[in-house]
Amino acid sequence: MAGFADPDHLIMSVRSAAARAGANIALVKYWGKRDPALNLPAAGSISITLDALQTQTRLEPDPGLAGDLLQVNGQDLPSTRVSQVLDLMRALAGGGPHFRVSSRNNFPTGAGLASSASAFAALVVAADQALGLALSATRLSALARRGSGSAARSLFGGFVEMHPGQAESGDDAVATALAGSEHWPLAVVVAVTDPGPKAVSSTEGMQRTMQTSPYYPAWVASVEQDLSEARAAILGRDFQRLADVAEHSALKMHASALAARPGLLYWNAATLLCMERIRTMRAAGTAVFFTIDAGPQLKAVCLPDDAAAVAAALKAIDGVGQVIVSSLGAGAEVLA
Ligand code: 2P0
């Protein structure tokens, strides 16, 4: 044990590691923080983890580096937020080298498709393995949250609930598994209406909403009721009830953002056409609802048997490019 605190020993024992994580889509939205520094959410949220939208991240330790290096889809990017999370994990390990971090998304990055969620979930799982920490998924969820609030949810598969917690440290602001994907195998159809990066990041959009929207306090006060309805709908596999609360949560989140100054308008014309189409299909008897995040893409949630028809209907809309169909997926995991 004498050599355990020896920095050379620590560096020698750190290895390369890789992990994968799926993006997640919130059905009860997270929009606002109780502590921006620790990235603690103001309220809870409920999400589903997707199978088809994945990030794979590889970490290579390199004791010769003066700082962590980050590549996303082969492009060099600033590593500030990644390094902040890695610093927390190196501290837990009693030290450790810098890493070459290379991350790949199989879907458009930074366009409201939750790429930061899958990215930080994959990062903490890979770093846990590289540093030999063997932390629980709950502790990894708290670490992923420091990178991106929604990332805390991608540690788990299926249906997931994020808890705002009460502790000042944020240790209880973690996600937990609500039900596995086998409990209710829903399908998600993502209609990409603009593959480019969004104009206002979620972090900035939330900040502006918190500071200037008169509807923000009402939004936060109403989330608890939505969470209990969504929880009951999921556990009872009540599609109509889930559709009702999920569309309500998405539209209410956007209403609070629209009322910020200047107003945050994440939709484009195709987003609105998609919303109308989904509502028309539901009125005609298809079990389907929509949700929209901080970008113009529309996500339709439906039963697997209807996914092809929903995808075809969205694909036919003017302004819709790629359409991605996904089932629910597993939580983040180490890759061999
Ligand atoms: C969600 N979104 O619940 C909500 C709905 C976007 C709209 O979580 O500031 O990138 O890094 O914690 O996690 C996106 O926000 O924000 C998000 P930060 P994050 O999925």
Coordinates of C-alpha atoms and ligand atoms in Angstrom, one line a residue:
M1 CA 0.0 0.0 0.0
A2 CA 3.0 2.3 0.6
G3 CA 3.3 3.0 -3.1
F4 CA -0.4 3.8 -3.6
A5 CA -0.1 7.6 -3.1
D6 CA 3.0 7.7 -5.3
P7 CA 2.0 9.8 -8.4
D8 CA 4.0 7.6 -10.7
H9 CA 2.2 4.5 -9.5
L10 CA -1.1 6.2 -10.0
I11 CA -0.2 7.2 -13.6
M12 CA 1.0 3.7 -14.4
S13 CA -2.3 2.2 -13.2
V14 CA -4.5 4.4 -15.3
R15 CA -5.5 2.7 -18.6
S16 CA -7.3 3.5 -21.8
A17 CA -11.0 3.0 -21.7
A18 CA -14.1 3.4 -23.8
A19 CA -17.8 3.7 -23.1
R20 CA -21.1 4.3 -24.9
A21 CA -24.2 6.1 -23.9
G22 CA -27.6 6.8 -25.5
A23 CA -29.2 10.2 -25.8
N24 CA -32.3 10.8 -23.8
I25 CA -35.5 12.7 -24.4
A26 CA -37.3 14.3 -21.5
L27 CA -41.1 13.7 -21.3
V28 CA -41.2 16.0 -18.3
K29 CA -38.7 18.7 -19.1
Y30 CA -35.8 20.1 -17.1
W31 CA -35.6 23.9 -17.7
G32 CA -33.9 26.0 -14.9
K33 CA -31.4 25.5 -12.1
R34 CA -31.4 25.9 -8.4
D35 CA -27.6 26.3 -8.5
P36 CA -25.9 27.1 -11.8
A37 CA -22.3 26.5 -10.4
L38 CA -23.0 22.9 -9.3
N39 CA -25.5 22.5 -12.2
L40 CA -28.4 21.6 -9.8
P41 CA -31.8 21.5 -11.4
A42 CA -34.6 23.6 -10.0
A43 CA -37.1 20.7 -10.4
G44 CA -37.1 17.0 -11.4
S45 CA -37.6 15.6 -14.9
I46 CA -38.5 12.3 -16.5
S47 CA -36.9 10.9 -19.7
I48 CA -36.6 7.9 -21.9
T49 CA -33.1 6.7 -23.0
L50 CA -32.8 6.1 -26.8
D51 CA -31.1 3.2 -28.5
A52 CA -30.4 4.8 -31.9
L53 CA -28.7 8.0 -30.9
Q54 CA -25.4 7.1 -29.4
T55 CA -22.1 8.7 -28.3
Q56 CA -19.0 6.5 -28.0
T57 CA -16.1 8.0 -26.1
R58 CA -12.5 6.8 -25.8
L59 CA -10.0 8.0 -23.2
E60 CA -6.2 7.6 -23.7
P61 CA -4.1 8.7 -20.7
D62 CA -1.0 10.7 -21.7
P63 CA 1.2 11.8 -18.9
G64 CA 3.0 14.1 -21.3
L65 CA 0.0 16.4 -21.9
A66 CA -0.3 19.7 -20.1
G67 CA -4.1 19.5 -20.3
D68 CA -6.9 17.2 -21.7
L69 CA -7.4 17.2 -25.4
L70 CA -10.9 16.8 -26.9
Q71 CA -11.9 15.6 -30.3
V72 CA -15.6 15.3 -31.3
N73 CA -16.3 13.6 -34.6
G74 CA -12.7 14.0 -35.5
Q75 CA -12.7 17.8 -34.8
D76 CA -10.5 19.5 -32.1
L77 CA -12.8 21.3 -29.6
P78 CA -12.1 23.3 -26.4
S79 CA -12.1 20.8 -23.5
T80 CA -13.1 23.1 -20.6
R81 CA -16.3 21.4 -19.5
V82 CA -14.8 17.9 -20.1
S83 CA -11.7 18.8 -18.1
Q84 CA -13.9 20.1 -15.2
V85 CA -15.6 16.7 -15.0
L86 CA -12.3 14.8 -15.4
D87 CA -10.7 17.0 -12.7
L88 CA -13.4 15.9 -10.3
M89 CA -12.8 12.3 -11.1
R90 CA -9.0 12.6 -11.0
A91 CA -9.4 14.1 -7.5
L92 CA -11.5 11.1 -6.4
A93 CA -8.7 8.8 -7.7
G94 CA -6.1 10.8 -5.7
G95 CA -4.6 12.2 -9.0
G96 CA -4.1 11.0 -12.5
P97 CA -2.8 12.1 -15.9
H98 CA -4.5 14.1 -18.6
F99 CA -6.4 12.3 -21.3
R100 CA -6.8 12.4 -25.1
V101 CA -10.6 12.3 -25.3
S102 CA -12.2 11.3 -28.6
S103 CA -15.9 11.2 -28.9
R104 CA -18.2 10.2 -31.8
N105 CA -21.9 10.9 -32.2
N106 CA -23.9 8.9 -34.8
F107 CA -26.4 11.9 -35.0
P108 CA -26.2 15.7 -35.5
T109 CA -24.3 17.3 -32.7
G110 CA -25.6 20.4 -30.8
A111 CA -28.9 20.6 -32.5
G112 CA -31.3 19.9 -29.7
L113 CA -30.7 16.1 -30.0
A114 CA -29.3 15.8 -26.5
S115 CA -25.7 15.2 -27.6
S116 CA -24.3 16.7 -24.4
A117 CA -26.4 14.1 -22.4
S118 CA -24.9 11.0 -24.1
A119 CA -21.5 12.6 -24.3
F120 CA -21.1 13.3 -20.6
A121 CA -22.7 10.0 -19.6
A122 CA -20.2 8.2 -21.8
L123 CA -17.3 10.3 -20.5
V124 CA -17.9 9.6 -16.8
V125 CA -18.3 5.8 -17.5
A126 CA -15.1 5.7 -19.5
A127 CA -13.2 7.8 -16.9
D128 CA -14.5 5.6 -14.1
Q129 CA -13.0 2.6 -15.9
A130 CA -9.8 4.4 -16.9
L131 CA -9.1 5.6 -13.3
G132 CA -10.2 2.3 -11.7
L133 CA -12.8 4.1 -9.5
A134 CA -15.6 1.6 -9.7
L135 CA -18.2 4.2 -8.7
S136 CA -21.9 3.4 -8.6
A137 CA -24.2 4.5 -11.4
T138 CA -25.8 6.9 -8.9
R139 CA -22.5 8.6 -8.2
L140 CA -21.6 8.7 -11.9
S141 CA -25.0 10.3 -12.5
A142 CA -24.0 13.2 -10.1
L143 CA -20.7 13.6 -11.9
A144 CA -22.3 13.5 -15.4
R145 CA -24.7 16.2 -14.1
R146 CA -21.7 18.6 -13.6
G147 CA -21.1 18.4 -17.3
S148 CA -24.7 18.7 -18.4
G149 CA -27.9 18.4 -16.4
S150 CA -29.6 16.1 -18.8
A151 CA -26.5 13.8 -18.8
A152 CA -27.3 12.5 -15.3
R153 CA -30.3 10.7 -16.9
S154 CA -28.3 8.8 -19.6
L155 CA -26.6 6.7 -17.0
F156 CA -29.8 4.6 -16.9
G157 CA -31.8 2.9 -19.6
G158 CA -35.6 2.8 -20.3
F159 CA -37.6 5.3 -18.2
V160 CA -35.6 7.5 -15.9
E161 CA -36.3 10.2 -13.3
M162 CA -34.0 13.0 -12.3
H163 CA -34.3 14.3 -8.8
P164 CA -33.5 17.9 -8.0
G165 CA -32.3 16.9 -4.5
Q166 CA -32.1 19.2 -1.5
A167 CA -28.5 19.0 -0.4
E168 CA -26.3 22.1 -1.0
S169 CA -23.5 19.7 -2.2
G170 CA -25.8 18.4 -4.9
D171 CA -25.0 14.8 -4.0
D172 CA -28.7 13.9 -4.0
A173 CA -29.3 15.6 -7.4
V174 CA -29.1 12.3 -9.3
A175 CA -31.2 10.2 -11.6
T176 CA -32.7 6.9 -10.8
A177 CA -34.2 4.2 -13.0
L178 CA -38.0 4.3 -13.1
A179 CA -38.7 1.3 -15.3
G180 CA -36.7 -0.7 -17.8
S181 CA -37.3 -0.5 -21.6
E182 CA -38.9 -3.9 -21.5
H183 CA -41.6 -2.5 -19.2
W184 CA -43.1 -0.5 -22.1
P185 CA -41.2 -0.7 -25.4
L186 CA -42.2 2.7 -26.9
A187 CA -40.7 4.0 -30.2
V188 CA -39.3 7.5 -30.8
V189 CA -39.3 9.1 -34.3
V190 CA -37.0 12.1 -34.5
A191 CA -37.7 14.6 -37.4
V192 CA -34.7 16.7 -38.1
T193 CA -35.8 20.0 -39.4
D194 CA -32.4 21.7 -39.2
P195 CA -29.2 19.8 -38.7
G196 CA -27.1 22.9 -37.8
P197 CA -26.1 23.9 -34.3
K198 CA -28.7 25.9 -32.3
A199 CA -28.4 29.7 -31.9
V200 CA -28.9 29.7 -28.1
S201 CA -27.5 26.9 -25.9
S202 CA -29.7 25.2 -23.3
T203 CA -27.5 26.6 -20.5
E204 CA -27.9 30.2 -21.8
G205 CA -31.6 29.7 -22.6
M206 CA -32.4 28.5 -19.1
Q207 CA -30.4 31.3 -17.6
R208 CA -32.3 33.9 -19.6
T209 CA -35.7 32.3 -18.8
M210 CA -34.8 32.2 -15.1
Q211 CA -33.8 35.9 -15.1
T212 CA -36.4 37.5 -17.4
S213 CA -39.5 35.3 -18.0
P214 CA -42.5 36.2 -15.8
Y215 CA -43.7 32.6 -16.4
Y216 CA -40.6 30.9 -14.9
P217 CA -41.9 30.7 -11.3
A218 CA -45.2 29.2 -12.5
W219 CA -43.3 26.7 -14.6
V220 CA -41.1 25.5 -11.7
A221 CA -44.1 25.3 -9.3
S222 CA -46.0 23.1 -11.8
V223 CA -43.4 20.5 -12.5
E224 CA -44.1 18.3 -9.4
Q225 CA -47.6 17.6 -10.5
D226 CA -46.4 16.7 -14.0
L227 CA -43.9 14.3 -12.6
S228 CA -46.5 12.4 -10.5
E229 CA -48.8 12.2 -13.5
A230 CA -46.0 11.0 -15.8
R231 CA -44.8 8.4 -13.2
A232 CA -48.3 7.0 -12.9
A233 CA -48.8 7.0 -16.7
I234 CA -45.5 5.1 -17.2
L235 CA -46.0 2.6 -14.4
G236 CA -49.6 2.0 -15.6
R237 CA -48.7 2.0 -19.3
D238 CA -51.4 4.6 -19.9
F239 CA -50.5 6.1 -23.3
Q240 CA -53.2 8.7 -23.4
R241 CA -52.2 10.0 -20.0
L242 CA -48.5 10.1 -20.9
A243 CA -49.3 11.9 -24.2
D244 CA -51.3 14.5 -22.3
V245 CA -48.7 15.3 -19.6
A246 CA -45.7 15.1 -22.0
E247 CA -47.1 17.6 -24.6
H248 CA -48.2 19.8 -21.7
S249 CA -44.7 19.8 -20.2
A250 CA -43.0 20.5 -23.5
L251 CA -45.4 23.3 -24.5
K252 CA -45.2 24.8 -21.0
M253 CA -41.4 24.8 -21.1
H254 CA -41.4 26.6 -24.4
A255 CA -44.1 29.0 -23.2
S256 CA -41.8 30.0 -20.3
A257 CA -38.8 30.4 -22.8
L258 CA -40.9 32.4 -25.3
A259 CA -41.8 34.8 -22.5
A260 CA -38.1 35.6 -21.8
R261 CA -36.5 38.9 -23.0
P262 CA -35.5 38.6 -25.7
G263 CA -37.9 35.7 -26.3
L264 CA -36.4 32.2 -27.0
L265 CA -38.0 30.8 -30.1
Y266 CA -36.5 27.3 -30.8
W267 CA -39.0 26.3 -33.4
N268 CA -39.1 26.8 -37.2
A269 CA -41.9 26.4 -39.7
A270 CA -41.4 22.7 -40.1
T271 CA -41.5 22.2 -36.4
L272 CA -45.0 23.6 -36.3
L273 CA -46.1 21.6 -39.3
C274 CA -44.8 18.4 -37.5
M275 CA -46.7 19.3 -34.3
E276 CA -49.9 19.8 -36.3
R277 CA -49.4 16.5 -38.2
I278 CA -48.9 14.6 -34.9
R279 CA -52.0 16.0 -33.4
T280 CA -54.0 15.2 -36.6
M281 CA -52.7 11.6 -36.5
R282 CA -53.7 11.3 -32.8
A283 CA -57.2 12.7 -33.5
A284 CA -57.5 10.0 -36.2
G285 CA -56.7 7.2 -33.7
T286 CA -52.9 6.7 -33.8
A287 CA -51.3 6.6 -30.3
V288 CA -48.6 9.3 -30.8
F289 CA -47.5 12.5 -29.1
F290 CA -44.7 15.0 -29.7
T291 CA -42.1 16.6 -27.6
I292 CA -39.5 19.4 -28.5
D293 CA -36.3 20.4 -26.8
A294 CA -34.0 23.4 -27.1
G295 CA -33.9 23.1 -30.9
P296 CA -36.2 22.8 -33.9
Q297 CA -36.3 19.0 -34.1
L298 CA -39.6 17.3 -33.3
K299 CA -39.6 14.0 -31.4
A300 CA -42.7 11.8 -31.8
V301 CA -43.3 9.1 -29.2
C302 CA -45.5 6.2 -30.4
L303 CA -46.0 2.4 -30.2
P304 CA -43.5 0.4 -32.2
D305 CA -46.2 -0.9 -34.6
D306 CA -47.0 2.7 -35.6
A307 CA -43.4 4.0 -35.9
A308 CA -43.1 3.4 -39.7
A309 CA -46.4 5.3 -40.4
V310 CA -45.4 8.2 -38.1
A311 CA -41.9 8.3 -39.7
A312 CA -43.5 8.4 -43.2
A313 CA -45.9 11.2 -42.2
L314 CA -43.1 13.3 -40.8
K315 CA -40.8 12.6 -43.7
A316 CA -43.4 14.0 -46.1
I317 CA -43.5 17.4 -44.4
D318 CA -41.8 20.3 -46.2
G319 CA -38.6 21.2 -44.3
V320 CA -38.1 17.8 -42.7
G321 CA -34.7 16.2 -43.7
Q322 CA -33.5 13.1 -41.9
V323 CA -36.0 11.0 -39.9
I324 CA -34.5 8.7 -37.2
V325 CA -36.5 5.9 -35.6
S326 CA -35.3 4.6 -32.3
S327 CA -36.5 2.2 -29.7
L328 CA -35.7 2.6 -26.0
G329 CA -32.2 1.6 -25.0
A330 CA -29.9 0.6 -22.1
G331 CA -27.9 2.8 -19.8
A332 CA -24.3 3.9 -20.3
E333 CA -21.8 1.1 -20.3
V334 CA -18.1 0.3 -20.8
L335 CA -17.0 -0.9 -24.2
A336 CA -14.5 -3.7 -24.4
Ligands
2P0_1 C1 -34.4 18.3 -21.0 N1 -33.2 20.1 -22.1 O1 -35.0 18.0 -20.0 C2 -34.3 19.7 -21.3 C3 -35.5 20.1 -22.2 C4 -33.5 20.9 -23.2 C5 -34.9 21.1 -23.2 O2 -31.8 19.2 -20.6 O3 -27.2 23.6 -18.8 O4 -27.7 20.6 -22.1 O5 -25.9 21.6 -19.5 O6 -27.5 21.4 -17.7 O7 -28.6 19.3 -20.0 C6 -30.8 20.4 -22.2 O8 -30.0 21.0 -21.2 O9 -28.3 21.8 -20.0 C7 -32.0 19.9 -21.6 P1 -27.2 22.1 -18.9 P2 -28.6 20.5 -20.9 O10 -33.9 17.4 -21.7

